[in-house]
Coordinates of N, CA and C in Angstrom, one line a residue:
Chain G
Q22 N 60.2 -2.6 215.2 CA 59.3 -4.0 215.0 C 58.5 -3.7 214.0
V23 N 57.9 -4.8 213.6 CA 57.5 -5.1 211.9 C 56.1 -4.9 212.6
Q24 N 55.6 -4.2 211.8 CA 53.6 -3.7 212.0 C 53.0 -2.8 211.1
V25 N 51.8 -3.0 211.1 CA 50.5 -1.9 210.0 C 49.7 -1.3 211.1
V26 N 49.7 -0.2 210.6 CA 48.9 0.4 211.6 C 47.9 1.4 210.6
E27 N 46.8 1.4 211.0 CA 45.6 2.1 210.0 C 45.2 3.2 211.0
S28 N 44.9 4.4 209.7 CA 44.7 5.5 210.3 C 43.5 6.0 209.4
G29 N 42.4 7.2 210.0 CA 41.9 8.0 208.7 C 40.2 7.7 209.7
G30 N 40.1 6.3 209.6 CA 38.5 6.2 210.1 C 37.8 7.8 210.8
G31 N 36.4 7.0 210.8 CA 35.5 8.4 211.6 C 34.4 8.1 211.2
V32 N 33.5 8.8 211.7 CA 32.0 9.0 210.9 C 31.8 9.8 209.8
V33 N 31.0 9.2 208.5 CA 31.0 10.6 207.5 C 30.2 10.3 206.9
Q34 N 29.1 11.1 206.5 CA 27.6 10.6 206.0 C 27.0 10.0 204.8
P35 N 26.6 9.3 204.9 CA 25.9 8.6 203.4 C 26.6 9.5 202.2
G36 N 26.9 8.3 201.3 CA 27.2 9.2 199.9 C 28.5 10.4 199.8
R37 N 28.9 10.6 201.2 CA 30.5 11.4 201.3 C 31.7 10.1 201.2
S38 N 32.8 10.6 201.0 CA 34.3 10.1 200.6 C 34.7 10.2 201.8
L39 N 36.0 8.9 202.0 CA 37.0 9.0 203.0 C 38.1 8.0 203.0
R40 N 39.3 8.3 203.1 CA 40.5 7.7 202.3 C 41.2 7.2 204.1
L41 N 41.5 6.4 203.5 CA 42.0 5.8 204.8 C 43.5 5.1 204.1
S42 N 44.5 5.0 205.6 CA 45.3 4.7 205.5 C 46.4 3.6 206.5
C43 N 47.2 3.3 205.7 CA 47.8 2.2 206.0 C 49.4 2.3 206.4
A44 N 50.1 2.2 207.4 CA 51.4 2.8 207.8 C 52.1 1.5 208.2
A45 N 53.1 1.0 206.8 CA 53.8 0.2 207.4 C 55.9 0.5 207.9
S46 N 55.9 -0.4 208.7 CA 56.9 -0.1 209.2 C 57.0 -1.8 210.0
G47 N 59.2 -1.9 209.8 CA 60.0 -3.1 210.2 C 60.2 -3.9 208.9
F48 N 59.7 -3.4 207.9 CA 60.0 -4.7 207.1 C 60.2 -4.0 205.8
N49 N 60.6 -4.7 204.7 CA 60.8 -4.0 203.1 C 59.1 -4.1 202.7
F50 N 58.4 -3.3 202.5 CA 56.9 -2.7 202.0 C 56.8 -2.9 200.6
N51 N 58.4 -2.8 199.9 CA 57.7 -3.2 198.6 C 57.8 -4.2 198.1
I52 N 57.7 -5.2 198.5 CA 58.0 -7.0 197.8 C 56.9 -6.9 198.5
Y53 N 56.1 -6.7 199.1 CA 54.9 -7.4 199.2 C 53.5 -7.1 198.9
G54 N 52.5 -7.8 198.5 CA 51.2 -7.6 198.7 C 50.6 -6.7 199.8
M55 N 49.4 -6.1 199.5 CA 48.7 -5.5 200.4 C 47.3 -5.7 199.9
H56 N 46.2 -5.8 201.2 CA 44.9 -6.0 201.4 C 43.9 -5.1 202.2
W57 N 42.9 -4.7 202.2 CA 42.1 -4.4 203.3 C 40.7 -5.3 203.2
V58 N 40.5 -5.6 204.3 CA 39.7 -6.5 205.0 C 38.5 -5.9 205.9
R59 N 37.5 -5.6 205.9 CA 36.4 -5.2 207.2 C 35.6 -6.4 207.8
Q60 N 35.4 -5.9 208.7 CA 34.4 -6.3 209.7 C 33.2 -5.6 210.4
A61 N 32.0 -5.4 209.5 CA 30.7 -4.7 210.0 C 30.9 -5.3 211.5
P62 N 30.1 -4.6 212.1 CA 29.4 -4.9 213.5 C 28.7 -6.4 213.7
G63 N 29.0 -7.0 214.3 CA 28.2 -8.3 214.5 C 28.7 -9.2 213.8
K64 N 29.1 -9.2 212.4 CA 29.3 -10.0 211.9 C 30.9 -10.1 211.4
G65 N 30.9 -11.3 210.4 CA 32.3 -11.8 210.2 C 33.3 -10.9 208.8
L66 N 34.9 -11.3 208.9 CA 35.5 -10.7 208.2 C 35.3 -10.5 206.6
E67 N 35.4 -9.4 206.0 CA 35.2 -9.3 204.4 C 36.1 -9.0 203.7
W68 N 37.1 -9.8 202.5 CA 37.9 -9.2 202.4 C 36.9 -8.3 201.0
L69 N 37.8 -7.5 201.0 CA 37.8 -6.3 199.8 C 38.2 -6.1 198.6
T70 N 39.9 -5.8 198.8 CA 40.5 -5.6 197.8 C 42.4 -5.8 197.7
L71 N 42.8 -6.4 196.9 CA 44.0 -6.1 196.9 C 45.2 -5.7 196.0
I72 N 46.3 -4.9 196.0 CA 47.2 -4.4 195.0 C 48.4 -5.0 195.5
L73 N 49.0 -5.7 194.4 CA 50.3 -6.2 194.3 C 51.2 -5.4 194.6
Y74 N 52.7 -6.2 195.1 CA 53.6 -5.1 195.9 C 54.2 -4.1 195.0
D75 N 54.0 -4.1 193.3 CA 54.6 -3.0 192.6 C 53.6 -2.4 192.1
G76 N 52.2 -2.0 192.8 CA 51.0 -1.5 192.7 C 50.5 -1.6 191.0
T77 N 50.9 -2.8 190.0 CA 50.5 -2.5 188.8 C 49.4 -3.3 189.0
K78 N 49.0 -4.4 189.9 CA 47.6 -4.8 189.4 C 46.5 -4.6 191.0
E79 N 45.2 -4.3 190.7 CA 44.4 -4.3 192.0 C 43.4 -5.4 191.5
Y80 N 42.7 -5.6 192.7 CA 41.3 -6.6 192.6 C 40.4 -6.0 193.5
Y81 N 39.2 -6.6 193.5 CA 37.8 -5.9 194.2 C 36.9 -6.8 194.4
A82 N 36.5 -7.0 195.7 CA 35.4 -7.5 195.8 C 34.1 -7.0 195.2
D83 N 33.1 -7.3 194.8 CA 31.7 -6.9 194.3 C 31.3 -5.9 194.9
S84 N 31.4 -5.9 196.3 CA 30.7 -5.1 196.9 C 31.4 -3.9 196.7
V85 N 32.7 -3.5 196.5 CA 33.0 -2.2 196.6 C 33.6 -1.7 195.2
K86 N 33.7 -2.7 194.2 CA 34.0 -2.3 192.8 C 33.6 -1.3 192.3
G87 N 34.3 -0.2 191.7 CA 33.5 1.2 191.1 C 33.3 2.1 192.3
R88 N 34.1 1.8 193.9 CA 33.4 2.9 195.1 C 34.1 3.0 195.6
F89 N 35.5 2.2 195.9 CA 36.3 2.3 196.5 C 37.9 1.8 195.4
T90 N 39.1 2.5 196.1 CA 40.1 2.1 195.2 C 41.4 2.0 196.2
I91 N 42.2 1.1 196.0 CA 43.4 1.0 196.3 C 44.2 1.5 195.6
S92 N 45.5 1.9 196.4 CA 46.3 2.8 195.9 C 47.9 1.9 196.9
R93 N 49.0 2.7 196.6 CA 50.0 2.3 197.4 C 51.2 3.3 197.0
D94 N 52.0 4.1 197.9 CA 53.1 4.7 198.1 C 54.5 3.8 198.6
N95 N 55.1 2.9 197.7 CA 55.9 2.4 198.1 C 57.5 3.1 198.7
S96 N 57.1 4.5 198.6 CA 58.6 5.1 198.5 C 58.1 5.8 200.2
K97 N 56.8 5.8 201.0 CA 56.4 6.2 202.2 C 55.8 4.8 203.0
N98 N 56.4 4.2 202.2 CA 55.5 2.4 203.4 C 54.5 2.3 203.3
T99 N 53.5 3.1 202.8 CA 52.2 3.6 203.1 C 51.5 3.3 202.3
L100 N 50.0 2.3 202.3 CA 48.9 1.8 201.8 C 47.7 3.0 202.1
F101 N 46.8 3.0 200.9 CA 45.5 3.8 201.1 C 44.6 3.2 200.3
L102 N 43.2 3.3 201.6 CA 41.7 2.9 200.7 C 40.8 4.2 200.2
Q103 N 40.8 4.3 198.7 CA 40.0 5.5 198.9 C 38.7 5.0 199.0
M104 N 37.5 5.6 199.8 CA 36.4 5.0 199.7 C 35.4 6.1 199.6
N105 N 34.4 5.9 198.1 CA 33.9 6.5 197.8 C 31.9 6.6 197.8
S106 N 31.5 7.2 198.1 CA 29.6 7.0 197.6 C 29.5 6.1 198.8
L107 N 29.7 6.6 200.0 CA 29.6 5.7 201.3 C 28.3 5.3 201.4
R108 N 28.2 4.2 202.0 CA 27.0 3.9 202.9 C 26.6 3.4 204.2
A109 N 25.9 3.1 204.5 CA 24.9 2.8 205.8 C 26.1 1.3 205.6
E110 N 25.8 0.3 205.1 CA 26.4 -0.7 205.0 C 28.3 -1.5 205.1
D111 N 28.6 0.1 204.8 CA 29.9 -0.1 204.9 C 30.7 0.0 206.2
T112 N 29.9 0.3 207.1 CA 30.2 0.6 208.9 C 30.9 0.1 209.0
A113 N 32.1 -0.3 209.7 CA 33.1 -1.3 210.0 C 34.3 -1.2 210.5
V114 N 34.8 -1.9 210.7 CA 36.2 -1.9 211.1 C 37.2 -1.9 210.1
Y115 N 37.9 -1.4 209.6 CA 38.4 -1.7 208.5 C 40.1 -2.4 208.5
Y116 N 40.2 -3.5 208.2 CA 41.8 -3.9 208.9 C 42.9 -3.9 207.5
C117 N 44.0 -3.4 208.0 CA 44.6 -3.2 206.8 C 45.8 -4.6 206.8
A118 N 46.2 -5.9 205.7 CA 46.8 -6.8 205.8 C 47.9 -6.9 204.9
R119 N 48.6 -7.4 205.4 CA 50.0 -7.8 204.7 C 49.9 -9.0 204.4
A120 N 50.2 -9.1 202.5 CA 50.4 -11.0 202.2 C 51.4 -11.4 202.8
S121 N 51.3 -12.4 202.4 CA 53.6 -13.4 202.8 C 53.9 -13.2 201.6
G122 N 53.3 -12.5 200.9 CA 54.5 -12.3 199.3 C 54.0 -11.4 198.0
R123 N 54.7 -11.6 196.8 CA 54.2 -10.9 195.8 C 52.8 -11.3 195.0
Y124 N 52.2 -12.4 195.5 CA 51.6 -13.1 194.3 C 50.3 -12.8 195.0
E125 N 49.1 -12.7 193.7 CA 47.7 -13.4 194.3 C 47.3 -13.7 195.5
Y126 N 47.8 -15.2 195.3 CA 47.3 -16.6 196.3 C 47.9 -16.3 197.6
D127 N 48.9 -15.3 198.0 CA 49.4 -15.1 199.7 C 49.2 -14.8 199.8
E128 N 48.8 -15.4 201.1 CA 47.6 -15.3 202.7 C 48.1 -14.5 203.2
F129 N 47.3 -14.1 204.0 CA 47.7 -12.4 204.8 C 48.3 -12.7 206.2
E130 N 49.3 -12.4 206.3 CA 50.1 -13.1 206.8 C 50.8 -11.9 207.9
M131 N 50.4 -11.0 207.7 CA 50.3 -9.9 209.2 C 48.8 -8.5 209.1
W132 N 48.6 -8.6 210.2 CA 47.2 -7.8 210.4 C 47.7 -6.3 211.3
G133 N 46.8 -5.2 211.2 CA 46.6 -4.3 211.8 C 45.9 -4.5 213.1
Q134 N 45.4 -3.2 213.5 CA 44.2 -3.6 214.5 C 43.1 -2.8 214.0
G135 N 43.1 -2.1 212.9 CA 42.4 -1.9 212.9 C 41.6 -0.4 212.4
T136 N 41.1 0.2 211.9 CA 40.1 1.9 212.0 C 38.6 1.4 211.7
M137 N 37.9 2.3 212.5 CA 36.2 2.1 212.4 C 35.8 3.5 211.5
V138 N 35.3 2.9 211.1 CA 34.4 3.8 210.2 C 33.0 3.7 210.0
I139 N 32.2 4.9 210.5 CA 31.3 4.6 210.8 C 30.3 5.6 209.7
V140 N 29.4 5.3 209.1 CA 28.5 5.8 208.5 C 27.2 6.3 208.4
S141 N 27.0 7.2 208.9 CA 25.6 7.5 209.8 C 25.4 9.0 209.3
S142 N 23.8 9.6 209.2 CA 23.9 10.6 208.9 C 23.7 11.5 210.4
Chain H
Q10 N 30.8 -14.5 194.3 CA 32.3 -14.8 195.6 C 31.1 -15.1 196.4
S11 N 30.3 -16.2 197.2 CA 29.6 -17.0 198.5 C 30.8 -16.8 199.7
A12 N 30.3 -16.4 200.4 CA 31.2 -16.9 201.6 C 31.2 -18.3 201.8
L13 N 32.5 -18.9 202.7 CA 32.3 -19.8 202.7 C 31.8 -20.3 203.7
T14 N 31.2 -21.8 204.1 CA 29.9 -21.6 205.1 C 31.0 -22.8 206.0
Q15 N 30.8 -22.2 207.8 CA 31.5 -22.4 209.1 C 30.3 -22.5 209.9
P16 N 30.4 -23.3 211.4 CA 29.8 -23.5 212.2 C 29.8 -22.0 212.8
A17 N 28.5 -22.3 213.2 CA 28.7 -20.4 214.0 C 29.2 -20.0 215.4
S18 N 29.3 -21.7 216.0 CA 30.2 -22.1 217.4 C 30.7 -23.2 217.8
V19 N 31.5 -23.6 218.3 CA 31.6 -25.0 219.0 C 32.5 -24.9 219.9
S20 N 32.2 -25.8 220.9 CA 32.8 -25.8 222.6 C 33.7 -27.0 222.6
G21 N 34.5 -27.0 223.4 CA 35.2 -27.8 224.3 C 35.6 -27.9 225.8
S22 N 35.8 -28.7 226.3 CA 36.8 -29.1 227.4 C 38.6 -28.3 227.4
D23 N 38.8 -28.0 228.3 CA 39.9 -27.9 228.4 C 40.7 -29.2 228.2
G24 N 41.6 -29.5 227.3 CA 42.3 -30.6 226.9 C 41.7 -31.1 225.9
Q25 N 40.6 -31.4 225.6 CA 40.2 -32.0 224.6 C 40.4 -31.2 223.2
S26 N 39.9 -32.2 222.7 CA 39.8 -31.5 220.6 C 38.8 -31.4 220.1
I27 N 39.2 -29.8 219.2 CA 37.9 -29.9 218.9 C 38.1 -29.3 217.4
T28 N 37.3 -29.9 216.2 CA 37.4 -29.4 214.7 C 36.1 -28.8 214.2
I29 N 36.9 -27.5 213.3 CA 36.0 -26.6 212.7 C 35.6 -26.8 211.5
S30 N 35.1 -26.9 210.7 CA 34.7 -27.1 209.1 C 34.4 -25.9 208.4
C31 N 34.8 -26.0 207.1 CA 34.7 -24.7 206.6 C 34.0 -25.5 205.0
S32 N 33.2 -25.1 204.3 CA 32.7 -25.5 203.4 C 33.0 -25.1 202.1
G33 N 33.2 -25.3 201.0 CA 33.3 -24.4 200.1 C 32.9 -25.0 198.6
T34 N 33.1 -24.6 197.6 CA 33.1 -25.1 196.1 C 34.1 -25.8 195.7
S35 N 34.2 -25.7 194.2 CA 34.6 -26.6 193.6 C 35.4 -25.4 192.6
S36 N 35.4 -23.9 192.8 CA 35.7 -22.8 192.3 C 36.7 -22.4 193.5
D37 N 36.8 -22.8 194.9 CA 37.7 -22.6 195.7 C 38.5 -22.8 196.4
I38 N 37.7 -23.8 197.6 CA 38.6 -25.0 198.3 C 38.8 -25.8 197.8
G39 N 37.7 -26.3 197.0 CA 38.3 -27.4 196.3 C 39.4 -27.4 194.8
T40 N 39.8 -26.4 194.1 CA 40.3 -26.8 193.5 C 42.2 -26.3 193.5
Y41 N 42.6 -25.5 194.4 CA 43.8 -25.1 195.8 C 44.0 -25.2 196.6
N42 N 45.3 -25.3 196.9 CA 45.3 -25.7 198.1 C 45.9 -24.6 198.9
L43 N 44.9 -23.4 198.7 CA 45.1 -22.3 199.5 C 43.9 -21.8 200.2
V44 N 44.3 -22.3 201.3 CA 43.1 -22.1 202.7 C 43.9 -21.8 203.6
S45 N 43.4 -21.2 204.3 CA 44.1 -20.2 205.3 C 43.2 -20.2 206.5
W46 N 43.5 -20.6 207.8 CA 42.8 -20.1 209.2 C 43.3 -18.9 209.8
Y47 N 42.5 -17.9 210.2 CA 42.7 -16.9 211.3 C 41.8 -17.0 212.3
Q48 N 43.3 -16.6 213.4 CA 42.5 -16.5 215.2 C 41.8 -15.1 215.3
H49 N 41.2 -14.3 216.0 CA 40.6 -13.1 215.8 C 40.1 -13.2 217.1
L50 N 40.8 -12.2 217.6 CA 39.8 -11.4 219.5 C 39.3 -10.0 219.6
P51 N 38.2 -10.2 219.9 CA 37.8 -8.9 219.8 C 38.7 -7.4 220.2
G52 N 39.0 -6.8 219.1 CA 39.5 -5.8 219.5 C 40.8 -5.9 219.2
K53 N 41.3 -6.8 218.4 CA 42.9 -7.2 218.5 C 42.8 -7.6 217.0
A54 N 44.4 -7.7 216.8 CA 44.6 -8.1 215.1 C 44.1 -9.2 215.0
P55 N 43.6 -9.6 214.2 CA 43.6 -11.4 213.6 C 45.2 -11.7 213.4
K56 N 45.0 -13.3 213.6 CA 46.3 -14.0 213.7 C 46.0 -14.8 212.9
L57 N 47.0 -15.0 211.5 CA 47.4 -16.4 210.5 C 47.3 -17.7 211.7
V58 N 47.1 -18.7 212.0 CA 47.5 -19.9 212.3 C 47.5 -20.8 211.7
I59 N 47.0 -21.0 210.4 CA 47.5 -21.9 209.3 C 47.1 -21.4 208.0
Y60 N 48.0 -22.0 207.1 CA 48.7 -21.5 205.5 C 48.3 -22.3 204.3
E61 N 47.9 -22.8 203.1 CA 47.7 -23.7 202.1 C 47.3 -24.8 202.7
V62 N 46.2 -24.7 203.6 CA 45.8 -25.8 204.1 C 46.0 -26.4 205.4
T63 N 47.7 -26.9 205.6 CA 48.2 -27.5 206.2 C 49.0 -27.1 206.8
K64 N 50.0 -25.6 206.3 CA 51.0 -25.6 207.3 C 51.1 -24.8 208.3
R65 N 52.1 -24.3 208.9 CA 51.9 -23.8 210.5 C 52.9 -22.7 210.4
P66 N 52.3 -21.3 210.1 CA 53.5 -20.4 210.7 C 54.2 -20.2 211.8
S67 N 55.4 -19.8 211.9 CA 56.4 -19.8 212.7 C 55.5 -18.9 214.4
G68 N 55.7 -19.6 215.3 CA 55.1 -19.3 216.6 C 54.0 -20.0 216.9
V69 N 53.1 -20.3 215.8 CA 51.9 -20.8 216.1 C 52.3 -22.3 217.0
S70 N 51.5 -22.9 217.9 CA 51.5 -23.9 218.6 C 51.2 -25.2 217.7
Y71 N 52.1 -26.0 217.9 CA 51.3 -27.3 217.1 C 50.7 -27.9 217.5
R72 N 49.3 -27.6 218.4 CA 48.2 -28.1 218.7 C 47.1 -27.5 217.7
F73 N 47.7 -26.5 216.7 CA 46.8 -26.4 215.4 C 47.0 -26.9 214.6
S74 N 46.4 -27.9 213.6 CA 46.3 -28.3 212.4 C 45.3 -28.5 211.7
G75 N 45.8 -28.3 210.1 CA 44.7 -27.9 209.1 C 44.8 -29.5 207.9
S76 N 43.5 -29.4 207.4 CA 43.1 -30.6 206.8 C 42.4 -30.1 205.3
K77 N 42.1 -31.1 204.7 CA 41.2 -30.9 203.7 C 41.0 -31.9 202.9
S78 N 39.3 -32.0 202.1 CA 39.1 -33.2 201.4 C 38.0 -32.9 200.9
G79 N 38.0 -33.2 199.6 CA 37.3 -32.0 198.6 C 36.8 -30.6 198.9
N80 N 35.8 -30.5 199.0 CA 35.3 -28.9 199.0 C 35.4 -28.4 200.4
T81 N 35.8 -29.5 201.4 CA 35.7 -28.8 202.8 C 37.3 -29.1 203.3
A82 N 37.0 -27.9 203.5 CA 38.9 -27.4 204.8 C 38.5 -27.6 206.4
S83 N 39.3 -28.2 207.2 CA 39.0 -28.3 208.4 C 40.1 -27.5 209.5
L84 N 39.6 -27.0 210.8 CA 41.3 -26.8 211.6 C 40.5 -27.5 212.8
T85 N 41.7 -27.9 213.3 CA 41.5 -28.6 214.4 C 42.5 -28.2 215.7
I86 N 42.5 -28.5 216.6 CA 43.0 -27.3 218.1 C 42.7 -28.5 218.9
S87 N 43.8 -29.3 219.0 CA 44.2 -30.0 220.3 C 44.6 -29.9 221.5
G88 N 44.4 -30.4 222.8 CA 44.7 -29.9 224.2 C 43.6 -28.6 224.4
L89 N 42.9 -28.5 224.0 CA 42.6 -26.6 224.5 C 43.0 -26.6 225.2
Q90 N 43.5 -25.3 225.3 CA 43.4 -24.2 226.3 C 42.4 -22.8 226.6
A91 N 42.4 -22.2 227.8 CA 41.2 -21.4 227.6 C 42.1 -19.7 226.7
E92 N 43.1 -19.7 226.4 CA 43.4 -19.0 225.9 C 43.5 -19.6 223.8
D93 N 42.9 -20.1 223.7 CA 42.3 -20.5 222.4 C 41.0 -20.4 222.1
E94 N 40.8 -19.5 223.2 CA 38.7 -19.3 222.9 C 39.2 -17.4 221.8
A95 N 38.2 -17.7 221.5 CA 38.2 -16.6 219.7 C 37.2 -17.0 218.7
D96 N 36.9 -16.0 218.4 CA 37.0 -16.5 216.7 C 37.6 -16.6 215.9
Y97 N 37.4 -18.0 214.8 CA 37.9 -18.6 214.1 C 37.6 -18.6 212.3
Y98 N 38.6 -17.7 211.5 CA 38.0 -17.3 210.3 C 38.6 -18.4 209.3
C99 N 38.5 -19.3 208.4 CA 38.6 -19.4 207.1 C 39.0 -18.8 205.9
C100 N 39.6 -19.4 205.1 CA 39.6 -18.2 204.1 C 40.2 -18.8 203.1
S101 N 40.2 -18.8 201.4 CA 40.4 -19.3 200.3 C 40.4 -18.6 199.8
Y102 N 41.5 -18.6 198.5 CA 41.9 -18.0 197.3 C 40.9 -18.4 196.1
A103 N 40.2 -17.6 195.7 CA 39.5 -18.2 194.4 C 39.9 -18.1 193.1
V104 N 40.6 -18.5 192.3 CA 41.8 -18.7 190.9 C 40.7 -17.8 190.5
S105 N 39.6 -18.0 189.7 CA 38.9 -18.2 188.9 C 38.4 -16.9 188.6
S106 N 38.5 -16.3 190.0 CA 38.1 -14.5 190.2 C 39.3 -13.8 190.6
T107 N 39.7 -14.4 191.0 CA 41.2 -13.9 191.6 C 40.6 -12.6 192.7
T108 N 40.2 -13.3 193.8 CA 39.6 -12.8 195.0 C 40.0 -13.7 196.0
W109 N 39.5 -13.0 197.1 CA 39.4 -13.9 198.2 C 38.4 -14.2 198.7
V110 N 37.9 -15.5 199.4 CA 36.3 -15.4 200.5 C 36.9 -15.5 201.6
F111 N 36.2 -15.0 202.4 CA 35.9 -15.4 204.0 C 35.1 -16.4 204.6
G112 N 35.4 -17.4 205.3 CA 34.0 -18.3 205.6 C 33.4 -17.4 207.3
G113 N 31.5 -17.3 207.8 CA 31.5 -16.7 208.5 C 31.9 -15.9 209.7
G114 N 32.9 -17.4 210.2 CA 33.6 -17.4 211.6 C 33.1 -18.2 212.1
T115 N 34.0 -18.6 213.4 CA 33.0 -19.8 214.0 C 33.7 -19.6 215.5
K116 N 32.4 -18.9 216.5 CA 33.4 -18.7 217.8 C 33.5 -20.0 218.8
L117 N 34.4 -20.1 219.7 CA 35.1 -21.0 220.0 C 35.5 -21.0 221.5
T118 N 34.5 -21.5 222.2 CA 34.6 -21.6 223.8 C 34.9 -22.9 224.5
V119 N 35.2 -22.6 225.5 CA 36.9 -23.2 225.8 C 35.8 -23.8 227.6
L120 N 35.3 -24.8 227.7 CA 34.3 -25.1 229.0 C 35.7 -25.1 229.9

């Protein structure tokens, strides 16, 4: 079954760190770009970051640049999001999304069901 | 990286057609045909319904269509069905900044 499944969400205090994972299965993970997108409670979707198929390039939204880091392990078909210096406004459902191809401009072809992150003291 | 502008809500009766607009700038929608649309039901994974402005992924109903004029893209759903009730998001690639930007989302209600 072709799917991506996020994990690692939970409750974390402001200023702390959290690492999310996204396990891919049913497709050749190492030929697709991968994204993280989030949705804060009552808000719309917000693109966060993209990593190319081979991990050579990463792109970030201004809102997370310098705090979040995307990475991937193609040998384990897994995508990661390292989130540091977390703030209350980072509270959201975090989605992993597979691009339709290997280029920066390829759309979000497949999504996971998300993992919830709550930043609260 | 300003969000694209969508109406907060639209509604239509069963069997009717509706159109959701998505307004951007010459830095995103207006420059390239890299607009996509996503259907999102609460608690579910978002689903791609239109890509590259007008293209429909395999398995998506022919009732979904997309278009673009200048800096504004549109999603039209014809023959509305109860199952179409969801939130819809437009999205565009911003070539100059190598980033993606979403619209604020439109809640579709089928009456």
